[in-house]
PDB file of C-alpha atoms in Angstrom:
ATOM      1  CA  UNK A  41     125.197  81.280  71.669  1.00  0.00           C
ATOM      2  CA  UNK A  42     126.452  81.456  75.101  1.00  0.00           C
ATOM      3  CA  UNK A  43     128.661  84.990  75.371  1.00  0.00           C
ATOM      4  CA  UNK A  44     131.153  84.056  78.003  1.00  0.00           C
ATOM      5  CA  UNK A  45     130.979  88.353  78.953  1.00  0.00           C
ATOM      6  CA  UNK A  46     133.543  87.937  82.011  1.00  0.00           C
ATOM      7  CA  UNK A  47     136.447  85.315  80.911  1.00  0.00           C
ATOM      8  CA  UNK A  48     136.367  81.507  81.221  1.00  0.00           C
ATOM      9  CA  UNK A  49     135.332  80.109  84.352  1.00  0.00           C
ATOM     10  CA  UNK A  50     137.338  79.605  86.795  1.00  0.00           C
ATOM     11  CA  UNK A  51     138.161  81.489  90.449  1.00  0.00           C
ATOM     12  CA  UNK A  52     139.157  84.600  88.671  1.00  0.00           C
ATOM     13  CA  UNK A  53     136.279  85.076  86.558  1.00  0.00           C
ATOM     14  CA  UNK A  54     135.165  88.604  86.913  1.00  0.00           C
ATOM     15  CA  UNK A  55     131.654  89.080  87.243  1.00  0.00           C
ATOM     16  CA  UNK A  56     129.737  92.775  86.600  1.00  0.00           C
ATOM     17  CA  UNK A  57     130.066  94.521  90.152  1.00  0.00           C
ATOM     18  CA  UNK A  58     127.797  97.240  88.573  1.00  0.00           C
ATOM     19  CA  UNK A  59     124.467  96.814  86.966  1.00  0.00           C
ATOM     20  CA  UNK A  60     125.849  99.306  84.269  1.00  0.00           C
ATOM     21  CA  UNK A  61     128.453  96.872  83.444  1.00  0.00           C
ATOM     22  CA  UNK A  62     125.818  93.890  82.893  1.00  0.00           C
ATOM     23  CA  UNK A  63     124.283  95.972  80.785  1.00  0.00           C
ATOM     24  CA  UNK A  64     127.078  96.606  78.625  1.00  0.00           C
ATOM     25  CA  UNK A  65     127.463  92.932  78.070  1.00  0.00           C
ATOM     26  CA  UNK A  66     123.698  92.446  77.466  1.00  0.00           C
ATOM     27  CA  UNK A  67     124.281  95.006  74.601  1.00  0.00           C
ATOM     28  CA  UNK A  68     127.386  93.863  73.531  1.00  0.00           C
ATOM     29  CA  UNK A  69     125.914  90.125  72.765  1.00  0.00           C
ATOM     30  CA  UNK A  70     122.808  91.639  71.394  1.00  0.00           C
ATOM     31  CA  UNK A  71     124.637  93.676  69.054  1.00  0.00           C
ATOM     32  CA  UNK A  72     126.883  90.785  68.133  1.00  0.00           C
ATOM     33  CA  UNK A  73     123.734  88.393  67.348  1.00  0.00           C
ATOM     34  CA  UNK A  74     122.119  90.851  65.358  1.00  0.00           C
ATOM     35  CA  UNK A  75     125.155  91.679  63.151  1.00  0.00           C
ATOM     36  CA  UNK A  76     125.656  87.979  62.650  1.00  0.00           C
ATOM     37  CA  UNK A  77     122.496  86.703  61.571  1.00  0.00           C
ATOM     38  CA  UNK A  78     121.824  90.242  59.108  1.00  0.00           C
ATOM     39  CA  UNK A  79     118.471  91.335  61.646  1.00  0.00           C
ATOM     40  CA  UNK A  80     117.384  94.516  62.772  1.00  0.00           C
ATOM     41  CA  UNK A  81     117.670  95.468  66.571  1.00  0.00           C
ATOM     42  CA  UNK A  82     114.541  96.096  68.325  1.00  0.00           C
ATOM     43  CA  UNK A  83     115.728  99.125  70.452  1.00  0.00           C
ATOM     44  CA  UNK A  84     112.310  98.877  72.697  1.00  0.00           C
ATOM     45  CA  UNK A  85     113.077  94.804  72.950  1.00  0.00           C
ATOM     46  CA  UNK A  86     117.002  95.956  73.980  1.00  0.00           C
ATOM     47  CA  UNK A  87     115.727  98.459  76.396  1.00  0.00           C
ATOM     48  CA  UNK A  88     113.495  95.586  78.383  1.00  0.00           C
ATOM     49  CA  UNK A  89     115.925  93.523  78.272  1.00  0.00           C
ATOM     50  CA  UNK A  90     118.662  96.131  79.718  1.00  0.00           C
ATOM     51  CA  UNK A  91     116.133  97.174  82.374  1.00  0.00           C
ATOM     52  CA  UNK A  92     115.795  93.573  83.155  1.00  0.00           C
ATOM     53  CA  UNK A  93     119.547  93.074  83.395  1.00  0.00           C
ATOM     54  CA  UNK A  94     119.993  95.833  85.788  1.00  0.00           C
ATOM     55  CA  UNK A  95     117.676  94.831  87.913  1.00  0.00           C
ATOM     56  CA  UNK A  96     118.607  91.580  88.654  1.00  0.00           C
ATOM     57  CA  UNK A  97     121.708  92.564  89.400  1.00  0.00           C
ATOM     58  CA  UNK A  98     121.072  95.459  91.126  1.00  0.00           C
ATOM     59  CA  UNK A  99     119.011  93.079  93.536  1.00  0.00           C
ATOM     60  CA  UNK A 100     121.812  90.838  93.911  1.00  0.00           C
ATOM     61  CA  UNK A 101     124.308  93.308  94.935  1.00  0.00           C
ATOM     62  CA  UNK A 102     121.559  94.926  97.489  1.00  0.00           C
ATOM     63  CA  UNK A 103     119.916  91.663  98.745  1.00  0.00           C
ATOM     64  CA  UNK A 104     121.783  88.828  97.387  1.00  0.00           C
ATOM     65  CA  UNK A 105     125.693  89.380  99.046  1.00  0.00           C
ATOM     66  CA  UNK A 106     126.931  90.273  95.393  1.00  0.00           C
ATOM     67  CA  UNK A 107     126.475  88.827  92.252  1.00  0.00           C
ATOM     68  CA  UNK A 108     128.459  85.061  92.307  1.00  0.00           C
ATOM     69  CA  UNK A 109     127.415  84.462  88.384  1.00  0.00           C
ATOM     70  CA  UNK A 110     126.382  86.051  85.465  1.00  0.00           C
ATOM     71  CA  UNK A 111     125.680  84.698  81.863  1.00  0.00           C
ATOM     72  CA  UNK A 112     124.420  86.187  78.808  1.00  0.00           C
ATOM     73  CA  UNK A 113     122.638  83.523  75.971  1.00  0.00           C
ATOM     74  CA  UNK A 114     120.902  85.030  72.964  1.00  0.00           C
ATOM     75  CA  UNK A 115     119.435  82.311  71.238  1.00  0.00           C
ATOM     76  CA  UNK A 116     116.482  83.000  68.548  1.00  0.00           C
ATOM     77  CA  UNK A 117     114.281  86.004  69.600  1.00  0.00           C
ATOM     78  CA  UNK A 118     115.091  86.031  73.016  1.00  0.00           C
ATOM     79  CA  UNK A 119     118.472  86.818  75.111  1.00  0.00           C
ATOM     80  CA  UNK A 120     118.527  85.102  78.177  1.00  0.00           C
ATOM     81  CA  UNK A 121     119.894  86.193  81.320  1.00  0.00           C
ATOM     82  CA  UNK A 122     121.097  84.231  84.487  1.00  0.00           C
ATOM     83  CA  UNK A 123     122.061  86.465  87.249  1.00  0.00           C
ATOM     84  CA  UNK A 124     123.258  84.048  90.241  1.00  0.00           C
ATOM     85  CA  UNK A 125     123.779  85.407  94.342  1.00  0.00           C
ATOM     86  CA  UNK A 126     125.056  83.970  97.899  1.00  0.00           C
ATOM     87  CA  UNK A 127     121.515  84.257  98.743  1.00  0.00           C
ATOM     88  CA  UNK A 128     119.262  81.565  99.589  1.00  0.00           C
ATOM     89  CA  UNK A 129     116.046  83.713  99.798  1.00  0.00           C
ATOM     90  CA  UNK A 130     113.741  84.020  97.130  1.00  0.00           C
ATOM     91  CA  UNK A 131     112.415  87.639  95.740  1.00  0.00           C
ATOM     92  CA  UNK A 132     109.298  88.633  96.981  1.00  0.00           C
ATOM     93  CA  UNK A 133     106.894  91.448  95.989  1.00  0.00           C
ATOM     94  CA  UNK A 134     106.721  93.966  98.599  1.00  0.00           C
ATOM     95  CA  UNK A 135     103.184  95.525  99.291  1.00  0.00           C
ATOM     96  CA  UNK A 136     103.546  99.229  98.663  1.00  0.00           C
ATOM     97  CA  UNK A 137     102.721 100.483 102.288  1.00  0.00           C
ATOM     98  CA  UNK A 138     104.344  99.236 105.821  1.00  0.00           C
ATOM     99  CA  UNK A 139     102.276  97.900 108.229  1.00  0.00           C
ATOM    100  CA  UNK A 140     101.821 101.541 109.326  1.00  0.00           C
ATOM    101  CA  UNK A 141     100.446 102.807 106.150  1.00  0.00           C
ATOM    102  CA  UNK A 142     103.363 104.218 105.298  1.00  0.00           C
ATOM    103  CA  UNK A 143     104.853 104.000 101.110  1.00  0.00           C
ATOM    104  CA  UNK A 144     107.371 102.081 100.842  1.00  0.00           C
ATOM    105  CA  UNK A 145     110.688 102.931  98.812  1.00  0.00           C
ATOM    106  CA  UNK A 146     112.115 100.764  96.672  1.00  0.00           C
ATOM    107  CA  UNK A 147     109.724  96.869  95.676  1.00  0.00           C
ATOM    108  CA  UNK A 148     109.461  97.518  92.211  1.00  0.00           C
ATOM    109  CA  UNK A 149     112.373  95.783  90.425  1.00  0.00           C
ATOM    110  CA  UNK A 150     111.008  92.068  90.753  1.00  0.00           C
ATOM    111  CA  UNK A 151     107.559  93.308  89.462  1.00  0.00           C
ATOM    112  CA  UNK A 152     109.504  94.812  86.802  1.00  0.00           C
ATOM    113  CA  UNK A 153     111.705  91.540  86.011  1.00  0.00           C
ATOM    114  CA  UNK A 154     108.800  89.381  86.130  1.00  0.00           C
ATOM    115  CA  UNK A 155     106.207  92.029  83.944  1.00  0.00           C
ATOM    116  CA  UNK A 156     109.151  92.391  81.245  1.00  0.00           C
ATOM    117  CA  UNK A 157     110.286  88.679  80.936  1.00  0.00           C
ATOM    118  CA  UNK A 158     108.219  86.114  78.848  1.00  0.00           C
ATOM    119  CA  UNK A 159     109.641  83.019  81.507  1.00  0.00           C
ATOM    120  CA  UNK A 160     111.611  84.230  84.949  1.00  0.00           C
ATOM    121  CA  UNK A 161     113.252  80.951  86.715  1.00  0.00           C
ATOM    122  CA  UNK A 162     114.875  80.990  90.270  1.00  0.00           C
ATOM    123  CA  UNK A 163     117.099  78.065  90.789  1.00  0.00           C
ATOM    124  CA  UNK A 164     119.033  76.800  94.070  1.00  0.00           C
ATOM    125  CA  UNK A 165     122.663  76.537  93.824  1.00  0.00           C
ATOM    126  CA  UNK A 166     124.137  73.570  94.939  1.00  0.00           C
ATOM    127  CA  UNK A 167     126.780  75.045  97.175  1.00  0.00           C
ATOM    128  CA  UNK A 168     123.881  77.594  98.102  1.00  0.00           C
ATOM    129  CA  UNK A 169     122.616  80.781  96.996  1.00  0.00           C
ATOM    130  CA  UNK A 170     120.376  81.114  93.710  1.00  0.00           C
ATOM    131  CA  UNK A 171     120.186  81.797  90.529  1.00  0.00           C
ATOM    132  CA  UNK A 172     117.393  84.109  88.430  1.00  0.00           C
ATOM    133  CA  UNK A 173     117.262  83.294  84.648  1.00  0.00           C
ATOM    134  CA  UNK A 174     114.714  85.673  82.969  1.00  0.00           C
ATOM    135  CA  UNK A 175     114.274  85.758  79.279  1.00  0.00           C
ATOM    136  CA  UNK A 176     112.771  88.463  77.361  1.00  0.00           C
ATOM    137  CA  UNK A 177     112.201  88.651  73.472  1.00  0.00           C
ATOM    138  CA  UNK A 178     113.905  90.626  71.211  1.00  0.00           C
ATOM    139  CA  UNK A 179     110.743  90.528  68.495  1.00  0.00           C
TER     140      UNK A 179
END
């Protein structure tokens, strides 16, 4: 099940502008799967998956030029995510100090997508830019 969260495709398909708003829709198709199919939700499975969300797109409004995509698939015990961006380069985990020494702010959301996600795929676009498709499990 596919959850088309932003209207059909098309040049005015709205896309989340604010991770809060991904979130919404992660919920939203999350809620709608479990009600369908008579399950429980796993609020600590929802809450990964939320954090997961938001970080993705947090990192492609920051780094990315702005989220270009966004899809929401929850299909057995796992919702998928694909988050796509105008950017071509890949995320990288900082080291937490400078060369200086210094800490650095900021690093951890790609740790956090990759630690909370049982597969995390990046994907060229062919007009360029990427896309991140993380799943995590609901069980």
């Amino acid at each position: 099940m596919i959850e088309s969260v932003f209207g059909p495709l098309g040049a005015d398909r709205a896309r989340p502008c604010k991770p809060a708003e991904a979130r919404r829709a992660v919920e939203r198709a999350v809620a709608e799967r479990c009600r369908a199919t008579h399950t429980p939700c796993d609020a600590d499975a929802l809450s990964d998956a939320l954090l997961v969300v938001s970080e993705l797109t947090t990192n492609a409004i920051l780094h990315g030029g702005g989220v270009t995509d966004f899809q929401v698939d929850v299909d057995g015990p796992g919702v998928r995510v694909s988050v796509s961006d105008r950017s071509d380069e890949l995320p990288v985990t900082a080291p937490p100090t400078d060369p200086h020494g210094r800490l650095r702010h900021g690093g951890h959301g790609w740790p956090i997508v990759c630690r909370l996600s049982r597969d995390v795929r990046v994907s060229d676009l062919p007009a360029g830019g990427k896309c991140i498709t993380a799943v995590v499990s609901l069980a």
